[in-house]
Coordinates of C-alpha atoms and ligand atoms in Angstrom, one line a residue:
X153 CA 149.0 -17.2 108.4
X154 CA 150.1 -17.3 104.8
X155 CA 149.1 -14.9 101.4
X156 CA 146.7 -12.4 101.3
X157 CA 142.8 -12.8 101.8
X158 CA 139.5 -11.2 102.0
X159 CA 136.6 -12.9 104.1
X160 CA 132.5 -11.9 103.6
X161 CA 130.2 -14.6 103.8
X162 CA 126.6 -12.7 102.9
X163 CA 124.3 -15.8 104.0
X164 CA 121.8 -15.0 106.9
X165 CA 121.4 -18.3 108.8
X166 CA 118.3 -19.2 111.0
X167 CA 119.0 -22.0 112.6
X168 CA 117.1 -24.1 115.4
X169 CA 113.8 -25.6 115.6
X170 CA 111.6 -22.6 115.3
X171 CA 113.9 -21.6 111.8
X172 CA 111.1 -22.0 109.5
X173 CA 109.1 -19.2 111.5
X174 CA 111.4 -16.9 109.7
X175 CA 111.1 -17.7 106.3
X176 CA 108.6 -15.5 106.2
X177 CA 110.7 -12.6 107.2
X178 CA 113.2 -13.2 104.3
X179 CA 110.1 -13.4 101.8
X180 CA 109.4 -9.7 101.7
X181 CA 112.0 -9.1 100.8
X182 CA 111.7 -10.8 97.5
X183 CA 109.2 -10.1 94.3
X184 CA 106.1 -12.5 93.9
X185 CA 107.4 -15.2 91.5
X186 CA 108.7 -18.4 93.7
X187 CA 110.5 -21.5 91.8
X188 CA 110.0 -23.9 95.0
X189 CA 113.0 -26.5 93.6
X190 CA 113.1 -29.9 95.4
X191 CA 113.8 -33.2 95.0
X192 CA 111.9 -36.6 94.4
X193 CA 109.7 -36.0 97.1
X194 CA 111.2 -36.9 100.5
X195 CA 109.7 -33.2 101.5
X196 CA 105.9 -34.8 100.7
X197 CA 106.8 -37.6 102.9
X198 CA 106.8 -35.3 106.2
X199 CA 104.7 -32.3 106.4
X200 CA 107.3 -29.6 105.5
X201 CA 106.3 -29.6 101.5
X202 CA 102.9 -28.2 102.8
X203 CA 104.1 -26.4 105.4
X204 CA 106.3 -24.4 103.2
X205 CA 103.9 -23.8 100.6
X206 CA 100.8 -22.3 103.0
X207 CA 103.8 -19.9 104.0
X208 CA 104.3 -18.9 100.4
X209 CA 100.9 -18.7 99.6
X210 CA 100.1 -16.5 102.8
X211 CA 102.8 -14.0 101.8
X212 CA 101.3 -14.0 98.3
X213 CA 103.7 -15.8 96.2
X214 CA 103.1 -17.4 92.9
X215 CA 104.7 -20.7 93.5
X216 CA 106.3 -22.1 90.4
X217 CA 107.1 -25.7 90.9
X218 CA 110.7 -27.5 89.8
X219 CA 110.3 -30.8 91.4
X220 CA 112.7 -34.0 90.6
X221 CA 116.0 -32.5 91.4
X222 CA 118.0 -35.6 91.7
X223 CA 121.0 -36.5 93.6
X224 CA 124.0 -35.3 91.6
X225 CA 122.3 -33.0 89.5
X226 CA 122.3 -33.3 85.6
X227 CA 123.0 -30.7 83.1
X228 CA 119.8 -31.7 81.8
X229 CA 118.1 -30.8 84.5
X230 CA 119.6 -27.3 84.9
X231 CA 118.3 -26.2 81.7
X232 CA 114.4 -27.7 82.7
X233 CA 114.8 -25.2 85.2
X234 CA 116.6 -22.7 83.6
X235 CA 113.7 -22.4 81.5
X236 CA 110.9 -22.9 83.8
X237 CA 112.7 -19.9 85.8
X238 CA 112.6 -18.0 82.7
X239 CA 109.4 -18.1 81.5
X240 CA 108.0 -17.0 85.0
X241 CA 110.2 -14.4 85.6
X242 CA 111.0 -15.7 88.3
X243 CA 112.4 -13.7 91.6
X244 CA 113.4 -15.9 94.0
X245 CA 114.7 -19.8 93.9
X246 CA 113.6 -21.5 97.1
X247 CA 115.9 -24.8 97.2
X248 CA 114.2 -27.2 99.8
X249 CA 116.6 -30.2 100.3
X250 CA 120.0 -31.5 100.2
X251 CA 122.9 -30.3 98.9
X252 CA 121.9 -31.6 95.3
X253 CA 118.8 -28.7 95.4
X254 CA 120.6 -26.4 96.8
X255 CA 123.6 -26.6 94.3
X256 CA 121.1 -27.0 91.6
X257 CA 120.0 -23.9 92.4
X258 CA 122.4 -21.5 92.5
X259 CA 123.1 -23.5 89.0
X260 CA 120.0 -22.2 88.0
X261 CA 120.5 -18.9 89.2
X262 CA 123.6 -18.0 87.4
X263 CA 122.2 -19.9 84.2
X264 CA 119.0 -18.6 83.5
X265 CA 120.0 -15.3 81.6
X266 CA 123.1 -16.4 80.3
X267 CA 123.3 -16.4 76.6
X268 CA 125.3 -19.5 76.6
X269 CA 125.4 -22.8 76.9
X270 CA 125.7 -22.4 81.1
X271 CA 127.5 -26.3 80.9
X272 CA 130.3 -24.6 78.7
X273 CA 130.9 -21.4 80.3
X274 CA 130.4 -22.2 84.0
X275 CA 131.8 -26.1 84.4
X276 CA 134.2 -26.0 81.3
X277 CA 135.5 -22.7 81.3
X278 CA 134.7 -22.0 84.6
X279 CA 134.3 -17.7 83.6
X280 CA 132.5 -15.9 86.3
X281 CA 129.4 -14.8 86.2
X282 CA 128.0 -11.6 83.7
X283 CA 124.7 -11.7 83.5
X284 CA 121.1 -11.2 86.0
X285 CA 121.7 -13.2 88.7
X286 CA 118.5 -14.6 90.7
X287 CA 118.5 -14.6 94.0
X288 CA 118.7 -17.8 96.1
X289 CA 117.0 -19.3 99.4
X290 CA 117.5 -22.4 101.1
X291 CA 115.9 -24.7 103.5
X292 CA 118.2 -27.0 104.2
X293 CA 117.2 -31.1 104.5
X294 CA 120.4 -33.1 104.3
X295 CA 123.5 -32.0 106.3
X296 CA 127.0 -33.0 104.7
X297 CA 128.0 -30.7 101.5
X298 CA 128.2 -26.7 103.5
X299 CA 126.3 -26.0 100.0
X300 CA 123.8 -23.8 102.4
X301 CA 126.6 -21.1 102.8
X302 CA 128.6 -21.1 100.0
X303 CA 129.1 -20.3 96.2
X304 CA 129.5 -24.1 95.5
X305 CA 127.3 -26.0 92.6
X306 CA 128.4 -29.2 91.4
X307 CA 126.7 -30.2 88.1
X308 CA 126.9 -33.6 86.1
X309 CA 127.5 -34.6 82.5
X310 CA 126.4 -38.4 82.3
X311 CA 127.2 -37.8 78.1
X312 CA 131.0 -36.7 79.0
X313 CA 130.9 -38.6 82.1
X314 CA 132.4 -35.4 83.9
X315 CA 131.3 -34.2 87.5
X316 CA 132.2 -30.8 87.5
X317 CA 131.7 -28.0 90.5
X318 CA 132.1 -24.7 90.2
X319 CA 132.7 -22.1 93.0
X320 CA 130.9 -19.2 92.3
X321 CA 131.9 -16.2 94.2
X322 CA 129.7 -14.6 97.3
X323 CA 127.3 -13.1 94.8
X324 CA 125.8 -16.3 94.3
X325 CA 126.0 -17.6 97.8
X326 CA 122.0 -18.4 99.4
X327 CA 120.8 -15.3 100.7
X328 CA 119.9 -17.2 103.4
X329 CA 119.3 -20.5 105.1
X330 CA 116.6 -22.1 107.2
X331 CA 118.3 -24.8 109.3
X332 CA 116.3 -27.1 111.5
X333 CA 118.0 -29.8 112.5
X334 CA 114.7 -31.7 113.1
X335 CA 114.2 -32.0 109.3
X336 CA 117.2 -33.8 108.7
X337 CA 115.8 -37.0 111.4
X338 CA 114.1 -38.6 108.1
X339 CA 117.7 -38.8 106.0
X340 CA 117.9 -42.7 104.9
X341 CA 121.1 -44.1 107.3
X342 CA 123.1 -44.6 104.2
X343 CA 122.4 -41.2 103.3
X344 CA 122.8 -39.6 106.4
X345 CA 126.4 -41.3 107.6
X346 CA 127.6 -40.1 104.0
X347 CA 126.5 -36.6 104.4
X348 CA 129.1 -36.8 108.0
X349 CA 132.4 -38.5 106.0
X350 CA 131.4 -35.1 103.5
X351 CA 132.1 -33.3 106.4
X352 CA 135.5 -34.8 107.3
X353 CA 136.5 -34.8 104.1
X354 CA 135.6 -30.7 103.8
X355 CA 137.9 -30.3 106.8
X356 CA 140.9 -32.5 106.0
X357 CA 141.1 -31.0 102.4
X358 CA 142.0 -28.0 104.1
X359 CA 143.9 -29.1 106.7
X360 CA 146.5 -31.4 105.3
X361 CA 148.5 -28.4 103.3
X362 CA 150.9 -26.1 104.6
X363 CA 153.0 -26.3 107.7
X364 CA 152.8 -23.0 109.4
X365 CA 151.1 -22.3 112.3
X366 CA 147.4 -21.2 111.3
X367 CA 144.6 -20.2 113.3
X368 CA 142.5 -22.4 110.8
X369 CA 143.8 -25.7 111.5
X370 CA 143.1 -24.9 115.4
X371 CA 139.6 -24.6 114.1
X372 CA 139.6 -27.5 112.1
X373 CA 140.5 -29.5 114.8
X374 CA 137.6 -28.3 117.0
X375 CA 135.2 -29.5 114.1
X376 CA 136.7 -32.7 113.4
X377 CA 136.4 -33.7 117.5
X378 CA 132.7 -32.5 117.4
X379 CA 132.1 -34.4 114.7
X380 CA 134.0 -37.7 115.6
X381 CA 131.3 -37.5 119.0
X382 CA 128.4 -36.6 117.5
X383 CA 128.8 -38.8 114.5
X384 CA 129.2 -42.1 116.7
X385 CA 125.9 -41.0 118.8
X386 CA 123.9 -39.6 115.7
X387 CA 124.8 -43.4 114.0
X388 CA 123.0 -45.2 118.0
X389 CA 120.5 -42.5 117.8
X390 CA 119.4 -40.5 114.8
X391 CA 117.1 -38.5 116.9
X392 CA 119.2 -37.3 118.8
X393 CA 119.2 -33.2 118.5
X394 CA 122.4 -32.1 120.4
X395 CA 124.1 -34.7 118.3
X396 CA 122.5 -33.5 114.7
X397 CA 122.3 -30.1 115.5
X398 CA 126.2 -30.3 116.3
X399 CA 126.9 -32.1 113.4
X400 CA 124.9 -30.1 111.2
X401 CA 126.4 -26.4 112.2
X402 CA 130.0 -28.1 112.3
X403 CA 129.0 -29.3 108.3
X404 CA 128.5 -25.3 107.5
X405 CA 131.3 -24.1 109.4
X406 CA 133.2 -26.9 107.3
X407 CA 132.9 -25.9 104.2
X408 CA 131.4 -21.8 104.3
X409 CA 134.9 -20.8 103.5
X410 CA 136.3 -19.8 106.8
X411 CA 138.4 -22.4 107.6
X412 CA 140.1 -22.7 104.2
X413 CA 141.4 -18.7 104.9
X414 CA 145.1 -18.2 104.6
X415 CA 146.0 -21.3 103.8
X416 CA 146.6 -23.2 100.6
X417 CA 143.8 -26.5 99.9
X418 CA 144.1 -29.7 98.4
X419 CA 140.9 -30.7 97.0
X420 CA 142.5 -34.4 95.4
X421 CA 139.8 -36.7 97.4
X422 CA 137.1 -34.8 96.3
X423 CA 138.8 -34.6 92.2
X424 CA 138.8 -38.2 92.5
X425 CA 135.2 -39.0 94.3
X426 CA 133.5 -36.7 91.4
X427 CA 135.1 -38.5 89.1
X428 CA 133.7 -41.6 90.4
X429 CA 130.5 -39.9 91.2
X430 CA 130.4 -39.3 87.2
X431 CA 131.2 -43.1 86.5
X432 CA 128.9 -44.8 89.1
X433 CA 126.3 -41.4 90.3
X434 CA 127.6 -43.1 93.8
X435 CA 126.5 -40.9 96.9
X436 CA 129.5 -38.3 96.9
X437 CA 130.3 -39.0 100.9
X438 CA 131.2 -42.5 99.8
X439 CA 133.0 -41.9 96.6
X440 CA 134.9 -39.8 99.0
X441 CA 135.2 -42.2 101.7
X442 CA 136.6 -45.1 99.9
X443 CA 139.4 -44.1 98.9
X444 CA 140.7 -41.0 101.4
X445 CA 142.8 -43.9 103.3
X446 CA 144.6 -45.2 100.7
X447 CA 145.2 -41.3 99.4
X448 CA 145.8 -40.3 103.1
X449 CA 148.6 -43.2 103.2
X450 CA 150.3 -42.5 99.7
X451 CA 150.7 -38.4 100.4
X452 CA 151.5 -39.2 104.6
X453 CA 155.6 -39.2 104.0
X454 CA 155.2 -35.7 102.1
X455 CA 153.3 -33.8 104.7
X456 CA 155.0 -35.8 107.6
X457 CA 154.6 -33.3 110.6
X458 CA 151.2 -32.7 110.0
X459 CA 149.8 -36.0 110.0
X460 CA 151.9 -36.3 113.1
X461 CA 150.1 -33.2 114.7
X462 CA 146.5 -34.7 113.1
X463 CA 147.2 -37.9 115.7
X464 CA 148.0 -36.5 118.3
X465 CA 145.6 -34.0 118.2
X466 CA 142.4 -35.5 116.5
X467 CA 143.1 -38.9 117.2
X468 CA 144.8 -38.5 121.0
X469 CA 148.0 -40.6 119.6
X470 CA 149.9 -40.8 122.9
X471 CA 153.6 -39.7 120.7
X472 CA 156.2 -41.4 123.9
X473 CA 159.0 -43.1 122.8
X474 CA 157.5 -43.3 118.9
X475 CA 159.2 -42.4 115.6
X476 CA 156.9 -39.4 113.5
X477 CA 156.3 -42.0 110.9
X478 CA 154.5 -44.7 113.8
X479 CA 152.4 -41.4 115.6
X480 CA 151.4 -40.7 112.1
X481 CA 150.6 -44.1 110.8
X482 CA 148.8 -44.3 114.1
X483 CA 146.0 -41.5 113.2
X484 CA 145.6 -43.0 110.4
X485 CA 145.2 -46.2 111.7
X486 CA 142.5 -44.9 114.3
X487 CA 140.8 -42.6 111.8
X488 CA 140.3 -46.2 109.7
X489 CA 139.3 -48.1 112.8
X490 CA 136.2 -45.0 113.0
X491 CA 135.5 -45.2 109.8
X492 CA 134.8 -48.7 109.7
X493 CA 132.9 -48.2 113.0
X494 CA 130.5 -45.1 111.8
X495 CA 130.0 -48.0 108.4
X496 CA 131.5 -45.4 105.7
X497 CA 131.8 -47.3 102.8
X498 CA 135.6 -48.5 102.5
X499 CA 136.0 -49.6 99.0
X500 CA 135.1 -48.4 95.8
X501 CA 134.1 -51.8 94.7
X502 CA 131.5 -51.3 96.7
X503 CA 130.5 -48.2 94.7
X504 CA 129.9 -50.4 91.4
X505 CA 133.7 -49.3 90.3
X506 CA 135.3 -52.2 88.5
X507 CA 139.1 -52.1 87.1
X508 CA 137.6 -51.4 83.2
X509 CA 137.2 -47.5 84.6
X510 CA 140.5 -46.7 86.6
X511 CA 142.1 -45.4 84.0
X512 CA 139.1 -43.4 82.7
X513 CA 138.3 -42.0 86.5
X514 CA 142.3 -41.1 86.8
X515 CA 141.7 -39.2 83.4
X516 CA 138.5 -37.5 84.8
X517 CA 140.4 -36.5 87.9
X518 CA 141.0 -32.5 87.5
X519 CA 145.0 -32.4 89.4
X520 CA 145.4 -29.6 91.9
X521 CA 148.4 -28.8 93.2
X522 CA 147.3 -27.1 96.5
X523 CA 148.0 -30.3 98.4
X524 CA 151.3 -32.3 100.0
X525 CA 152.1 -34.1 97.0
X526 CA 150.5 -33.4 93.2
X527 CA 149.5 -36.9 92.0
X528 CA 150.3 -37.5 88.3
X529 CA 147.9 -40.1 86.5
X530 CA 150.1 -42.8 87.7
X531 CA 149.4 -42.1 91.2
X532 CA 146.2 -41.7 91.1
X533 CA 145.4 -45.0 89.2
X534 CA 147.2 -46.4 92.3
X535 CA 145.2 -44.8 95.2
X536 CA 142.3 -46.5 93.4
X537 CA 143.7 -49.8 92.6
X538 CA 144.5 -49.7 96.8
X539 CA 140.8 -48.5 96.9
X540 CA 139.1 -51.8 95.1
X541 CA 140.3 -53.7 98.5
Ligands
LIG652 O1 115.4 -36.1 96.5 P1 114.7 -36.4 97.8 O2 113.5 -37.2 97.7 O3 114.6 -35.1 98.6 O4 115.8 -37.3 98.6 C1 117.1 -36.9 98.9 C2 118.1 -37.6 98.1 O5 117.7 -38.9 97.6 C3 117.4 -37.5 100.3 N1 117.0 -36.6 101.4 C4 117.5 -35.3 101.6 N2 116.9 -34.8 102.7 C5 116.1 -35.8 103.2 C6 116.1 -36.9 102.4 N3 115.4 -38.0 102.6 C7 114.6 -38.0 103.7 N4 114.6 -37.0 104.6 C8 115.3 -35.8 104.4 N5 115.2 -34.9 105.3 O6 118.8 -37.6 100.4 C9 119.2 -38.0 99.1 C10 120.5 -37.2 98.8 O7 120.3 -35.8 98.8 P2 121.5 -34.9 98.2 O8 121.0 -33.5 98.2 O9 121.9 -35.5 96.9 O10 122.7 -35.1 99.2 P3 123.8 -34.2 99.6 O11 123.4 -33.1 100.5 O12 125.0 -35.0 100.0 O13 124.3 -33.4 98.2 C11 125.1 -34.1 97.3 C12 125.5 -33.1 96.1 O14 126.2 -32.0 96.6 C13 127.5 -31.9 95.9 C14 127.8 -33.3 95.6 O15 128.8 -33.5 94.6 C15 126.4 -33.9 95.2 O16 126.1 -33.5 93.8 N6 128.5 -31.1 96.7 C16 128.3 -29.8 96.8 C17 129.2 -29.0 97.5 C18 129.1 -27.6 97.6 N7 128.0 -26.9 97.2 O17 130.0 -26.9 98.1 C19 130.5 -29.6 98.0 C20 130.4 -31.1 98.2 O18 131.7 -31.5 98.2 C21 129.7 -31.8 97.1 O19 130.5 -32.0 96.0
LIG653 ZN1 132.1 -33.0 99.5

């Protein structure tokens, strides 16, 4: 394994159908000022909105409410509930949702006493955190962005048209996490088959760097098979709860921070998806989606024996009597024949991109450098114009 590293991940999962049961363990430990942050109301839909709130009010909460969180968060929105958390003096944020809540509450929790403009110093300048810090909870709706067990919050700027994450350190991270698979059988089908490309895409961005041999990309391999089977029977048969309950702990497992240990990460699919997030508010599994196999193709010659080991293992390319460039080109071939089978969304056209904003998404593309290859503008302005097919 390469470089240096420390691993903690502080996030107490309960996970199963009876999880909720122990929400109201985690609840003493906290003071009596809730901000119950959710979304646009898929939690009144089902019972769990009321269910949650009798559990607050029998451990003798105040519930403050911060409903409307929307997909893709706004920086509007943060400070709505930066100040709602303020003037309550609030001591806990309960996130119930996706990962839109969920980021937009650690958001919230890192912004609320800082005597800045939170946008600026957090997604600009990215400077850690210095101030009170409020603790965070999660019940988690919508499987897809590991945002349940890590320091991640992805915040956007429809003014600057940036999409900007941050990855707070394990300070921030929920302090726990009620997962019930169960809750997640109500996620739209557009919604919910995003949320699983979220997932590949977690893994592969860690996968495809480096060429050692690394414990991690064992692992990674593991998650990506589960999720190639559950995926095609959670698509049949939502309801399924081996299949969504597998898919939903590989989604954590993919993007908690483990896997990316000792090795270096790319990160470019997702640089490009936000920036087409912050162009078109798309559903991020799908601004991710559409263009990972033209991006996948361009950077395959530089990272060569690793998309030959992706085949062979992930994708059971039989290798006899084939040249590394045809086993290669072969995953990918049969990771584009799945993805047209699951029904990701394959082109950005599709997304509401039009040619007007490739240069202006390229531009809005943050380049990392952890990757095979570093794209310069150029490049990137052609993975999406091979994108728009
Ligand atoms: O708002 P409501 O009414 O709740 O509806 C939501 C929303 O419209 C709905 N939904 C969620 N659970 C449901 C449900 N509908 C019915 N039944 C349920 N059980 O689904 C819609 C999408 O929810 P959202 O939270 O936006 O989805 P997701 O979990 O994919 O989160 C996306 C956000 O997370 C960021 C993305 O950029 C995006 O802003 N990410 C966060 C990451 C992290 N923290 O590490 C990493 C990811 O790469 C990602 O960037
Ligand atoms: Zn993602």
């Amino acid at each position: 394994m390469l470089g240096n590293f420390s691993y903690s991940n502080p996030t107490k999962i309960y996970f199963g159908e009876d999880a909720l049961n122990y929400l109201n363990e985690e609840l003493a430990k906290y003071g009596k000022n809730v901000l119950l942050a959710y979304g646009g109301g898929s939690i009144k839909k089902t019972d769990l909105y009321d269910r949650i709130v009798k559990i607050l009010k029998d451990n003798g909460k105040e519930v403050f409410e911060d409903a409307g969180v929307m997909p893709n968060p706004t920086v509007e929105k943060l400070y709505e509930g930066c100040k709602i958390a303020k003037e309550n003096d609030v001591d806990l944020i309960l996130a119930v949702g996706g990962g839109s809540v969920c980021d937009y509450a650690k958001a919230v929790s890192v912004s609320t006493y800082c005597e800045e403009d939170p946008w600026d110093k957090y997604f600009l300048r990215m400077e850690d955190v210095d101030n009170k810090i409020i603790p965070v909870g999660c019940v988690l709706t919508m499987v897809g962005t590991g945002s349940e067990m890590n320091g991640g919050s992805v915040i956007t700027n429809h003014d600057t048209k940036l999409k900007i994450g941050h990855v707070f350190g394990d300070n921030v991270f929920p302090k726990f996490t009620i997962m019930n698979p169960v809750f997640t059988y109500t996620i739209p089908h557009y919604q919910m088959v995003a949320g699983f490309f979220d997932i590949m895409s977690h893994i592969l961005e860690q996968y495809f760097t480096n060429e050692d041999d690394n414990t991690s990309d064992y692992v990674m391999e593991g998650l990506l098979k589960s999720l190639i089977h559950s995926s095609r029977i959670a698509v049949k048969k939502p309801t399924d709860y081996e299949a969504r309950s597998n898919i939903m702990w590989t989604a954590t497992w993919a993007l908690n921070t483990f896997v990316g240990k000792g090795k270096s990460q790319d990160w470019m699919v997702h640089m490009i998806g936000q920036s087409i997030g912050a162009y078109t508010d798309a559903t991020h599994g799908m601004t991710l989606s559409a263009i990972s196999i033209p991006y996948y193709r361009f950077i395959m010659p530089f990272g060569l024996k690793k998309f030959k080991r992706y085949a062979i293992n992930v994708w059971n390319v039989n290798p006899e009597g084939k040249t590394d460039e045809q086993i290669a080109k072969e995953g990918l071939d049969q990771m584009e024949a799945y993805m047209r089978e699951i029904g990701f969304v394959m082109s950005i056209k599709d997304l509401g991109v039009t040619e007007d904003m490739l240069d202006g998404i390229a531009k809005g593309s943050f380049i990392l450098k952890g990757g095979y290859k570093v794209l310069n503008h150029d490049e990137i302005v052609h993975v999406l114009k091979n994108s728009m097919i």
